[in-house]
């Protein structure tokens, strides 16, 4: 097993050296900003290891069960971070991370993939039919996420029964989980094409035995839980020291940390002229966040005696709708170029500047 692991060591894995630093810093009361930064760095390789272990198990179990594993564990690191944040009562951070993950995948990851893939390979082509299916699912997901927010903003100031918004959020979350389950069922039944909810690159997966993959998955998950506790514990001190809002941390920083390994893979395969797989990673991850992670968090919050509603501010809604529309336009013609990637990145940067100045 050790020999296999040595062969699979990547440059990103050296960032694991930050893990003992983060643990030591939390135990020895080092400066909170330093501990927070080191914990962020250590989470990057751990998220990568969770992804690699999942991919290795997917190769062993076959494409159908493998797709199910990828769809379920594709955003495990970010899910763990948000669950720890819910327990700590940082609900605004959690909701911001949901929005940030969707925007990050649709604008940052896809934009970088199209930009670098286009610069390397010129015009790249993909299946319009498959992209249209992804786009349709995304539109449905954003509509579902928008309903509680629109209801709340429309009737703002009206006298409503207690917990009305929470009940609406629970109902929407339940329907979204059902839709996600139907998508997985579809992916297990249809063999000639992958579901828009799943994506795998078996050729790039590490050749680990199921035992090795299981051990790596368990250890990496436990380490992510530990680091998430450190990360969430330091949020208040970091926001006070750096003058950042909890909202900005959730919408920009947390999504990038939890998914940076997968983001790099999407860009890498685009450069290798596998643009269809790159789009699957970006769009599939967005769908997992919208249809699985967000609804699950609503119900997880109940376990901690908290109510996590799906009410987002108006600027977040506008950003989500704009991102989905731009994605649909980019995917409509079945081909991409580097200019479209630059445009997506520009939109993400503009939104990031605006999010930075939104008050806490």
mmCIF file of C-alpha atoms in Angstrom:
data_model
loop_
_atom_site.group_PDB
_atom_site.id
_atom_site.type_symbol
_atom_site.label_atom_id
_atom_site.label_comp_id
_atom_site.label_asym_id
_atom_site.label_seq_id
_atom_site.Cartn_x
_atom_site.Cartn_y
_atom_site.Cartn_z
ATOM 1 C CA UNK A 1 0.000 0.000 0.000
ATOM 2 C CA UNK A 2 2.837 2.425 0.867
ATOM 3 C CA UNK A 3 4.510 1.800 -2.478
ATOM 4 C CA UNK A 4 1.269 2.591 -4.277
ATOM 5 C CA UNK A 5 0.834 5.808 -2.314
ATOM 6 C CA UNK A 6 4.404 6.927 -3.062
ATOM 7 C CA UNK A 7 3.773 6.572 -6.784
ATOM 8 C CA UNK A 8 0.629 8.681 -6.483
ATOM 9 C CA UNK A 9 2.187 11.621 -4.618
ATOM 10 C CA UNK A 10 1.524 14.911 -6.405
ATOM 11 C CA UNK A 11 2.925 18.348 -5.823
ATOM 12 C CA UNK A 12 -0.299 19.437 -4.111
ATOM 13 C CA UNK A 13 0.158 16.683 -1.518
ATOM 14 C CA UNK A 14 3.199 18.477 -0.097
ATOM 15 C CA UNK A 15 0.758 21.051 1.230
ATOM 16 C CA UNK A 16 -0.145 18.404 3.819
ATOM 17 C CA UNK A 17 2.825 19.766 5.761
ATOM 18 C CA UNK A 18 0.484 22.594 6.733
ATOM 19 C CA UNK A 19 -1.759 20.145 8.627
ATOM 20 C CA UNK A 20 0.483 19.681 11.712
ATOM 21 C CA UNK A 21 1.149 23.434 11.700
ATOM 22 C CA UNK A 22 -2.581 24.147 11.871
ATOM 23 C CA UNK A 23 -3.056 21.654 14.700
ATOM 24 C CA UNK A 24 -0.093 23.031 16.638
ATOM 25 C CA UNK A 25 -1.253 26.604 16.105
ATOM 26 C CA UNK A 26 -4.728 25.866 17.427
ATOM 27 C CA UNK A 27 -3.364 24.100 20.505
ATOM 28 C CA UNK A 28 -0.672 26.693 21.262
ATOM 29 C CA UNK A 29 -2.836 29.770 20.645
ATOM 30 C CA UNK A 30 -0.833 31.148 17.742
ATOM 31 C CA UNK A 31 -2.197 34.281 15.955
ATOM 32 C CA UNK A 32 -5.714 33.434 14.687
ATOM 33 C CA UNK A 33 -5.111 34.803 11.170
ATOM 34 C CA UNK A 34 -2.001 32.615 10.743
ATOM 35 C CA UNK A 35 -3.792 29.512 12.026
ATOM 36 C CA UNK A 36 -6.764 30.237 9.748
ATOM 37 C CA UNK A 37 -4.507 30.643 6.707
ATOM 38 C CA UNK A 38 -2.557 27.454 7.445
ATOM 39 C CA UNK A 39 -5.788 25.503 7.957
ATOM 40 C CA UNK A 40 -7.019 26.759 4.574
ATOM 41 C CA UNK A 41 -3.818 25.571 2.900
ATOM 42 C CA UNK A 42 -4.014 22.152 4.601
ATOM 43 C CA UNK A 43 -7.600 21.633 3.422
ATOM 44 C CA UNK A 44 -6.539 21.805 -0.235
ATOM 45 C CA UNK A 45 -4.597 18.500 -0.389
ATOM 46 C CA UNK A 46 -7.132 16.786 1.880
ATOM 47 C CA UNK A 47 -9.946 17.674 -0.524
ATOM 48 C CA UNK A 48 -7.736 16.346 -3.317
ATOM 49 C CA UNK A 49 -7.191 13.053 -1.449
ATOM 50 C CA UNK A 50 -10.941 12.617 -0.869
ATOM 51 C CA UNK A 51 -11.483 13.115 -4.590
ATOM 52 C CA UNK A 52 -8.720 10.677 -5.544
ATOM 53 C CA UNK A 53 -9.965 8.005 -3.149
ATOM 54 C CA UNK A 54 -13.482 8.394 -4.518
ATOM 55 C CA UNK A 55 -12.211 8.115 -8.096
ATOM 56 C CA UNK A 56 -10.200 5.001 -7.193
ATOM 57 C CA UNK A 57 -13.269 3.366 -5.655
ATOM 58 C CA UNK A 58 -15.293 4.380 -8.717
ATOM 59 C CA UNK A 59 -12.905 2.485 -10.996
ATOM 60 C CA UNK A 60 -13.270 -0.673 -8.900
ATOM 61 C CA UNK A 61 -17.048 -0.506 -8.518
ATOM 62 C CA UNK A 62 -17.735 0.206 -12.183
ATOM 63 C CA UNK A 63 -19.166 3.247 -13.991
ATOM 64 C CA UNK A 64 -22.676 3.128 -12.533
ATOM 65 C CA UNK A 65 -21.852 2.802 -8.826
ATOM 66 C CA UNK A 66 -18.765 4.926 -9.455
ATOM 67 C CA UNK A 67 -20.945 7.703 -10.789
ATOM 68 C CA UNK A 68 -23.080 7.456 -7.662
ATOM 69 C CA UNK A 69 -19.976 7.729 -5.449
ATOM 70 C CA UNK A 70 -18.715 10.749 -7.344
ATOM 71 C CA UNK A 71 -22.090 12.449 -7.226
ATOM 72 C CA UNK A 72 -22.393 11.851 -3.472
ATOM 73 C CA UNK A 73 -18.825 12.588 -2.352
ATOM 74 C CA UNK A 74 -17.856 15.128 -5.008
ATOM 75 C CA UNK A 75 -18.215 18.032 -2.584
ATOM 76 C CA UNK A 76 -17.475 16.187 0.665
ATOM 77 C CA UNK A 77 -14.881 18.673 1.951
ATOM 78 C CA UNK A 78 -17.129 21.688 1.499
ATOM 79 C CA UNK A 79 -20.097 19.801 2.965
ATOM 80 C CA UNK A 80 -18.090 19.018 6.109
ATOM 81 C CA UNK A 81 -16.973 22.646 6.488
ATOM 82 C CA UNK A 82 -20.536 23.928 6.208
ATOM 83 C CA UNK A 83 -21.900 21.352 8.657
ATOM 84 C CA UNK A 84 -19.321 22.457 11.230
ATOM 85 C CA UNK A 85 -20.294 26.077 10.518
ATOM 86 C CA UNK A 86 -23.970 25.257 11.081
ATOM 87 C CA UNK A 87 -23.158 23.729 14.451
ATOM 88 C CA UNK A 88 -21.296 26.934 15.335
ATOM 89 C CA UNK A 89 -24.317 29.029 14.315
ATOM 90 C CA UNK A 90 -22.641 30.688 11.289
ATOM 91 C CA UNK A 91 -25.704 30.348 9.060
ATOM 92 C CA UNK A 92 -24.908 33.408 6.939
ATOM 93 C CA UNK A 93 -21.509 31.913 6.152
ATOM 94 C CA UNK A 94 -23.179 28.659 5.107
ATOM 95 C CA UNK A 95 -25.711 30.307 2.787
ATOM 96 C CA UNK A 96 -23.011 32.479 1.251
ATOM 97 C CA UNK A 97 -20.877 29.383 0.573
ATOM 98 C CA UNK A 98 -23.780 27.798 -1.333
ATOM 99 C CA UNK A 99 -24.030 30.812 -3.624
ATOM 100 C CA UNK A 100 -20.250 31.094 -3.895
ATOM 101 C CA UNK A 101 -19.822 27.444 -4.889
ATOM 102 C CA UNK A 102 -22.328 27.699 -7.720
ATOM 103 C CA UNK A 103 -20.879 30.993 -8.976
ATOM 104 C CA UNK A 104 -17.324 29.702 -8.621
ATOM 105 C CA UNK A 105 -17.962 26.621 -10.715
ATOM 106 C CA UNK A 106 -19.965 28.393 -13.418
ATOM 107 C CA UNK A 107 -17.815 31.514 -13.769
ATOM 108 C CA UNK A 108 -14.359 30.949 -12.246
ATOM 109 C CA UNK A 109 -13.756 27.278 -13.069
ATOM 110 C CA UNK A 110 -15.513 27.221 -16.437
ATOM 111 C CA UNK A 111 -13.992 30.570 -17.338
ATOM 112 C CA UNK A 112 -10.451 29.440 -16.528
ATOM 113 C CA UNK A 113 -11.029 26.153 -18.378
ATOM 114 C CA UNK A 114 -12.293 27.855 -21.540
ATOM 115 C CA UNK A 115 -9.553 30.506 -21.406
ATOM 116 C CA UNK A 116 -6.555 28.199 -21.010
ATOM 117 C CA UNK A 117 -8.076 25.416 -23.109
ATOM 118 C CA UNK A 118 -8.817 27.886 -25.895
ATOM 119 C CA UNK A 119 -5.362 29.463 -25.778
ATOM 120 C CA UNK A 120 -3.772 26.002 -26.031
ATOM 121 C CA UNK A 121 -6.121 24.274 -28.498
ATOM 122 C CA UNK A 122 -8.037 27.019 -30.276
ATOM 123 C CA UNK A 123 -11.765 26.495 -30.785
ATOM 124 C CA UNK A 124 -13.023 23.481 -28.782
ATOM 125 C CA UNK A 125 -16.229 21.557 -29.475
ATOM 126 C CA UNK A 126 -18.549 19.509 -27.265
ATOM 127 C CA UNK A 127 -21.982 17.845 -27.334
ATOM 128 C CA UNK A 128 -24.728 20.488 -27.547
ATOM 129 C CA UNK A 129 -27.349 17.944 -26.456
ATOM 130 C CA UNK A 130 -25.481 17.015 -23.317
ATOM 131 C CA UNK A 131 -24.764 20.652 -22.487
ATOM 132 C CA UNK A 132 -28.446 21.506 -22.970
ATOM 133 C CA UNK A 133 -29.407 18.834 -20.435
ATOM 134 C CA UNK A 134 -26.960 20.305 -17.942
ATOM 135 C CA UNK A 135 -28.257 23.816 -18.575
ATOM 136 C CA UNK A 136 -31.873 22.731 -18.088
ATOM 137 C CA UNK A 137 -31.067 21.075 -14.772
ATOM 138 C CA UNK A 138 -29.213 24.203 -13.684
ATOM 139 C CA UNK A 139 -32.157 26.441 -14.529
ATOM 140 C CA UNK A 140 -34.494 24.175 -12.542
ATOM 141 C CA UNK A 141 -32.089 24.187 -9.587
ATOM 142 C CA UNK A 142 -31.790 27.978 -9.534
ATOM 143 C CA UNK A 143 -35.565 28.403 -9.849
ATOM 144 C CA UNK A 144 -36.039 26.115 -6.853
ATOM 145 C CA UNK A 145 -33.403 27.969 -4.809
ATOM 146 C CA UNK A 146 -34.987 31.309 -5.721
ATOM 147 C CA UNK A 147 -38.548 30.521 -4.604
ATOM 148 C CA UNK A 148 -38.077 31.055 -0.823
ATOM 149 C CA UNK A 149 -36.120 34.253 -1.479
ATOM 150 C CA UNK A 150 -38.676 35.706 -3.891
ATOM 151 C CA UNK A 151 -41.499 34.781 -1.510
ATOM 152 C CA UNK A 152 -39.720 36.501 1.363
ATOM 153 C CA UNK A 153 -38.827 39.654 -0.592
ATOM 154 C CA UNK A 154 -42.310 39.916 -2.109
ATOM 155 C CA UNK A 155 -44.124 39.700 1.228
ATOM 156 C CA UNK A 156 -41.518 41.606 3.216
ATOM 157 C CA UNK A 157 -43.280 43.684 5.820
ATOM 158 C CA UNK A 158 -46.386 41.510 5.773
ATOM 159 C CA UNK A 159 -47.497 39.634 8.884
ATOM 160 C CA UNK A 160 -46.679 35.976 8.277
ATOM 161 C CA UNK A 161 -47.120 32.946 10.532
ATOM 162 C CA UNK A 162 -44.019 32.018 12.479
ATOM 163 C CA UNK A 163 -41.531 29.783 10.666
ATOM 164 C CA UNK A 164 -43.323 30.215 7.305
ATOM 165 C CA UNK A 165 -40.074 30.788 5.406
ATOM 166 C CA UNK A 166 -38.431 27.863 7.185
ATOM 167 C CA UNK A 167 -41.284 25.541 6.216
ATOM 168 C CA UNK A 168 -41.118 26.727 2.599
ATOM 169 C CA UNK A 169 -37.357 26.118 2.599
ATOM 170 C CA UNK A 170 -37.857 22.611 3.980
ATOM 171 C CA UNK A 171 -40.453 21.848 1.321
ATOM 172 C CA UNK A 172 -38.244 23.133 -1.484
ATOM 173 C CA UNK A 173 -35.250 21.222 -0.086
ATOM 174 C CA UNK A 174 -37.269 18.004 -0.003
ATOM 175 C CA UNK A 175 -38.343 18.371 -3.644
ATOM 176 C CA UNK A 176 -34.767 19.150 -4.710
ATOM 177 C CA UNK A 177 -33.414 16.043 -3.002
ATOM 178 C CA UNK A 178 -36.058 13.970 -4.785
ATOM 179 C CA UNK A 179 -35.035 15.542 -8.102
ATOM 180 C CA UNK A 180 -31.408 14.797 -7.322
ATOM 181 C CA UNK A 181 -32.326 11.179 -6.551
ATOM 182 C CA UNK A 182 -34.188 10.920 -9.860
ATOM 183 C CA UNK A 183 -31.100 12.226 -11.634
ATOM 184 C CA UNK A 184 -28.952 9.572 -9.978
ATOM 185 C CA UNK A 185 -31.499 6.890 -10.837
ATOM 186 C CA UNK A 186 -31.394 8.075 -14.433
ATOM 187 C CA UNK A 187 -27.601 7.893 -14.447
ATOM 188 C CA UNK A 188 -27.694 4.302 -13.190
ATOM 189 C CA UNK A 189 -30.193 3.265 -15.853
ATOM 190 C CA UNK A 190 -28.615 5.015 -18.839
ATOM 191 C CA UNK A 191 -25.239 3.584 -19.806
ATOM 192 C CA UNK A 192 -24.511 5.203 -23.139
ATOM 193 C CA UNK A 193 -24.298 8.722 -21.706
ATOM 194 C CA UNK A 194 -23.383 9.992 -18.275
ATOM 195 C CA UNK A 195 -25.929 11.878 -16.243
ATOM 196 C CA UNK A 196 -25.325 15.614 -15.857
ATOM 197 C CA UNK A 197 -25.094 14.910 -12.120
ATOM 198 C CA UNK A 198 -22.057 12.647 -12.397
ATOM 199 C CA UNK A 199 -18.647 12.772 -13.986
ATOM 200 C CA UNK A 200 -15.587 10.519 -13.819
ATOM 201 C CA UNK A 201 -12.186 10.376 -15.486
ATOM 202 C CA UNK A 202 -11.175 6.784 -14.883
ATOM 203 C CA UNK A 203 -7.948 7.122 -16.863
ATOM 204 C CA UNK A 204 -6.724 9.796 -14.445
ATOM 205 C CA UNK A 205 -7.824 7.982 -11.289
ATOM 206 C CA UNK A 206 -5.088 6.569 -9.006
ATOM 207 C CA UNK A 207 -4.719 2.797 -9.187
ATOM 208 C CA UNK A 208 -5.366 2.115 -5.529
ATOM 209 C CA UNK A 209 -6.867 -1.029 -4.085
ATOM 210 C CA UNK A 210 -10.308 -0.656 -2.458
ATOM 211 C CA UNK A 211 -8.656 -1.090 0.959
ATOM 212 C CA UNK A 212 -6.118 1.667 0.279
ATOM 213 C CA UNK A 213 -8.785 3.986 -1.120
ATOM 214 C CA UNK A 214 -11.054 3.332 1.872
ATOM 215 C CA UNK A 215 -8.270 4.079 4.374
ATOM 216 C CA UNK A 216 -7.271 7.274 2.555
ATOM 217 C CA UNK A 217 -10.915 8.373 2.360
ATOM 218 C CA UNK A 218 -11.483 7.765 6.085
ATOM 219 C CA UNK A 219 -8.273 9.488 7.214
ATOM 220 C CA UNK A 220 -8.735 12.465 4.887
ATOM 221 C CA UNK A 221 -12.353 12.912 5.971
ATOM 222 C CA UNK A 222 -11.385 12.844 9.644
ATOM 223 C CA UNK A 223 -8.637 15.391 9.024
ATOM 224 C CA UNK A 224 -11.066 17.668 7.165
ATOM 225 C CA UNK A 225 -13.462 17.538 10.126
ATOM 226 C CA UNK A 226 -10.613 18.510 12.482
ATOM 227 C CA UNK A 227 -9.438 21.371 10.264
ATOM 228 C CA UNK A 228 -12.996 22.566 9.729
ATOM 229 C CA UNK A 229 -13.356 23.011 13.478
ATOM 230 C CA UNK A 230 -10.183 25.137 13.489
ATOM 231 C CA UNK A 231 -11.318 27.100 10.448
ATOM 232 C CA UNK A 232 -14.779 27.899 11.764
ATOM 233 C CA UNK A 233 -13.430 28.724 15.220
ATOM 234 C CA UNK A 234 -11.189 31.373 13.676
ATOM 235 C CA UNK A 235 -13.789 33.062 11.459
ATOM 236 C CA UNK A 236 -14.732 35.754 13.971
ATOM 237 C CA UNK A 237 -11.121 36.677 14.714
ATOM 238 C CA UNK A 238 -10.211 36.767 11.017
ATOM 239 C CA UNK A 239 -13.140 38.977 10.046
ATOM 240 C CA UNK A 240 -12.255 41.387 12.850
ATOM 241 C CA UNK A 241 -8.516 41.434 12.055
ATOM 242 C CA UNK A 242 -8.728 41.747 8.263
ATOM 243 C CA UNK A 243 -11.883 43.813 8.033
ATOM 244 C CA UNK A 244 -13.633 41.186 5.922
ATOM 245 C CA UNK A 245 -17.270 40.285 6.303
ATOM 246 C CA UNK A 246 -18.436 36.775 7.159
ATOM 247 C CA UNK A 247 -20.445 36.953 3.947
ATOM 248 C CA UNK A 248 -17.321 37.561 1.816
ATOM 249 C CA UNK A 249 -15.468 34.663 3.445
ATOM 250 C CA UNK A 250 -18.394 32.376 2.707
ATOM 251 C CA UNK A 251 -19.029 33.430 -0.872
ATOM 252 C CA UNK A 252 -15.420 33.630 -2.112
ATOM 253 C CA UNK A 253 -12.921 31.928 0.192
ATOM 254 C CA UNK A 254 -14.695 28.811 1.534
ATOM 255 C CA UNK A 255 -15.883 27.532 -1.902
ATOM 256 C CA UNK A 256 -12.420 27.935 -3.412
ATOM 257 C CA UNK A 257 -10.734 26.120 -0.511
ATOM 258 C CA UNK A 258 -13.169 23.214 -0.530
ATOM 259 C CA UNK A 259 -13.051 22.672 -4.292
ATOM 260 C CA UNK A 260 -9.665 23.938 -5.479
ATOM 261 C CA UNK A 261 -8.387 20.441 -6.310
ATOM 262 C CA UNK A 262 -11.400 19.705 -8.526
ATOM 263 C CA UNK A 263 -11.090 23.177 -10.068
ATOM 264 C CA UNK A 264 -7.502 22.482 -11.081
ATOM 265 C CA UNK A 265 -8.521 19.163 -12.646
ATOM 266 C CA UNK A 266 -11.163 20.917 -14.768
ATOM 267 C CA UNK A 267 -8.581 23.386 -16.097
ATOM 268 C CA UNK A 268 -6.028 20.621 -16.657
ATOM 269 C CA UNK A 269 -8.328 18.451 -18.767
ATOM 270 C CA UNK A 270 -9.434 21.509 -20.780
ATOM 271 C CA UNK A 271 -5.799 22.202 -21.635
ATOM 272 C CA UNK A 272 -5.563 18.554 -22.751
ATOM 273 C CA UNK A 273 -8.453 19.304 -25.166
ATOM 274 C CA UNK A 274 -10.991 17.287 -23.141
ATOM 275 C CA UNK A 275 -13.383 20.213 -22.962
ATOM 276 C CA UNK A 276 -16.482 18.032 -22.539
ATOM 277 C CA UNK A 277 -15.082 16.459 -19.363
ATOM 278 C CA UNK A 278 -14.041 19.899 -18.117
ATOM 279 C CA UNK A 279 -17.585 21.207 -18.582
ATOM 280 C CA UNK A 280 -18.949 18.096 -16.838
ATOM 281 C CA UNK A 281 -16.789 18.836 -13.798
ATOM 282 C CA UNK A 282 -17.824 22.497 -13.597
ATOM 283 C CA UNK A 283 -21.520 22.004 -14.327
ATOM 284 C CA UNK A 284 -21.800 18.718 -12.414
ATOM 285 C CA UNK A 285 -20.297 20.250 -9.285
ATOM 286 C CA UNK A 286 -22.714 23.192 -9.513
ATOM 287 C CA UNK A 287 -25.642 20.789 -9.777
ATOM 288 C CA UNK A 288 -24.414 18.780 -6.793
ATOM 289 C CA UNK A 289 -24.251 21.946 -4.691
ATOM 290 C CA UNK A 290 -27.674 23.196 -5.767
ATOM 291 C CA UNK A 291 -29.612 19.918 -5.752
ATOM 292 C CA UNK A 292 -27.859 17.950 -3.023
ATOM 293 C CA UNK A 293 -25.575 19.935 -0.695
ATOM 294 C CA UNK A 294 -27.874 22.935 -0.151
ATOM 295 C CA UNK A 295 -31.035 20.867 0.579
ATOM 296 C CA UNK A 296 -29.124 18.451 2.818
ATOM 297 C CA UNK A 297 -27.782 21.357 4.864
ATOM 298 C CA UNK A 298 -31.333 22.587 5.474
ATOM 299 C CA UNK A 299 -32.196 19.270 7.131
ATOM 300 C CA UNK A 300 -28.816 18.935 8.863
ATOM 301 C CA UNK A 301 -29.438 22.280 10.554
ATOM 302 C CA UNK A 302 -32.548 20.815 12.202
ATOM 303 C CA UNK A 303 -30.364 18.192 13.886
ATOM 304 C CA UNK A 304 -28.523 21.024 15.643
ATOM 305 C CA UNK A 305 -31.753 22.808 16.583
ATOM 306 C CA UNK A 306 -31.284 25.563 13.979
ATOM 307 C CA UNK A 307 -33.329 26.736 11.010
ATOM 308 C CA UNK A 308 -31.373 27.263 7.800
ATOM 309 C CA UNK A 309 -33.677 28.926 5.302
ATOM 310 C CA UNK A 310 -32.940 29.283 1.594
ATOM 311 C CA UNK A 311 -33.451 33.044 1.548
ATOM 312 C CA UNK A 312 -30.655 34.839 -0.307
ATOM 313 C CA UNK A 313 -30.253 38.580 -0.741
ATOM 314 C CA UNK A 314 -31.336 40.181 -3.989
ATOM 315 C CA UNK A 315 -27.795 40.658 -5.264
ATOM 316 C CA UNK A 316 -27.043 36.962 -4.754
ATOM 317 C CA UNK A 317 -30.178 36.027 -6.705
ATOM 318 C CA UNK A 318 -29.215 38.362 -9.537
ATOM 319 C CA UNK A 319 -25.707 36.896 -9.626
ATOM 320 C CA UNK A 320 -26.988 33.305 -9.702
ATOM 321 C CA UNK A 321 -29.509 34.004 -12.456
ATOM 322 C CA UNK A 322 -26.904 35.886 -14.511
ATOM 323 C CA UNK A 323 -24.356 33.071 -14.113
ATOM 324 C CA UNK A 324 -26.835 30.426 -15.288
ATOM 325 C CA UNK A 325 -27.937 32.533 -18.270
ATOM 326 C CA UNK A 326 -24.344 33.177 -19.322
ATOM 327 C CA UNK A 327 -23.541 29.472 -18.968
ATOM 328 C CA UNK A 328 -26.553 28.543 -21.112
ATOM 329 C CA UNK A 329 -25.462 31.032 -23.810
ATOM 330 C CA UNK A 330 -21.907 29.709 -23.821
ATOM 331 C CA UNK A 331 -23.138 26.102 -24.104
ATOM 332 C CA UNK A 332 -25.793 26.783 -26.736
ATOM 333 C CA UNK A 333 -23.582 26.543 -29.852
ATOM 334 C CA UNK A 334 -21.571 23.440 -28.943
ATOM 335 C CA UNK A 335 -18.193 25.150 -29.162
ATOM 336 C CA UNK A 336 -16.023 27.427 -27.030
ATOM 337 C CA UNK A 337 -13.085 29.787 -27.400
ATOM 338 C CA UNK A 338 -10.688 31.612 -25.088
ATOM 339 C CA UNK A 339 -12.613 34.900 -25.317
ATOM 340 C CA UNK A 340 -15.703 33.302 -23.767
ATOM 341 C CA UNK A 341 -13.537 32.086 -20.904
ATOM 342 C CA UNK A 342 -12.151 35.580 -20.360
ATOM 343 C CA UNK A 343 -15.698 36.964 -20.307
ATOM 344 C CA UNK A 344 -16.778 34.485 -17.627
ATOM 345 C CA UNK A 345 -13.747 35.344 -15.503
ATOM 346 C CA UNK A 346 -14.478 39.054 -15.908
ATOM 347 C CA UNK A 347 -18.026 38.572 -14.619
ATOM 348 C CA UNK A 348 -16.716 36.622 -11.608
ATOM 349 C CA UNK A 349 -14.187 39.345 -10.775
ATOM 350 C CA UNK A 350 -16.827 42.077 -11.068
ATOM 351 C CA UNK A 351 -19.142 40.157 -8.738
ATOM 352 C CA UNK A 352 -16.262 39.508 -6.347
ATOM 353 C CA UNK A 353 -15.527 43.228 -6.056
ATOM 354 C CA UNK A 354 -19.200 43.939 -5.354
ATOM 355 C CA UNK A 355 -19.401 41.131 -2.775
ATOM 356 C CA UNK A 356 -16.353 42.556 -0.991
ATOM 357 C CA UNK A 357 -18.178 45.817 -0.320
ATOM 358 C CA UNK A 358 -21.482 44.278 0.803
ATOM 359 C CA UNK A 359 -21.715 45.145 4.524
ATOM 360 C CA UNK A 360 -21.776 42.371 7.115
#
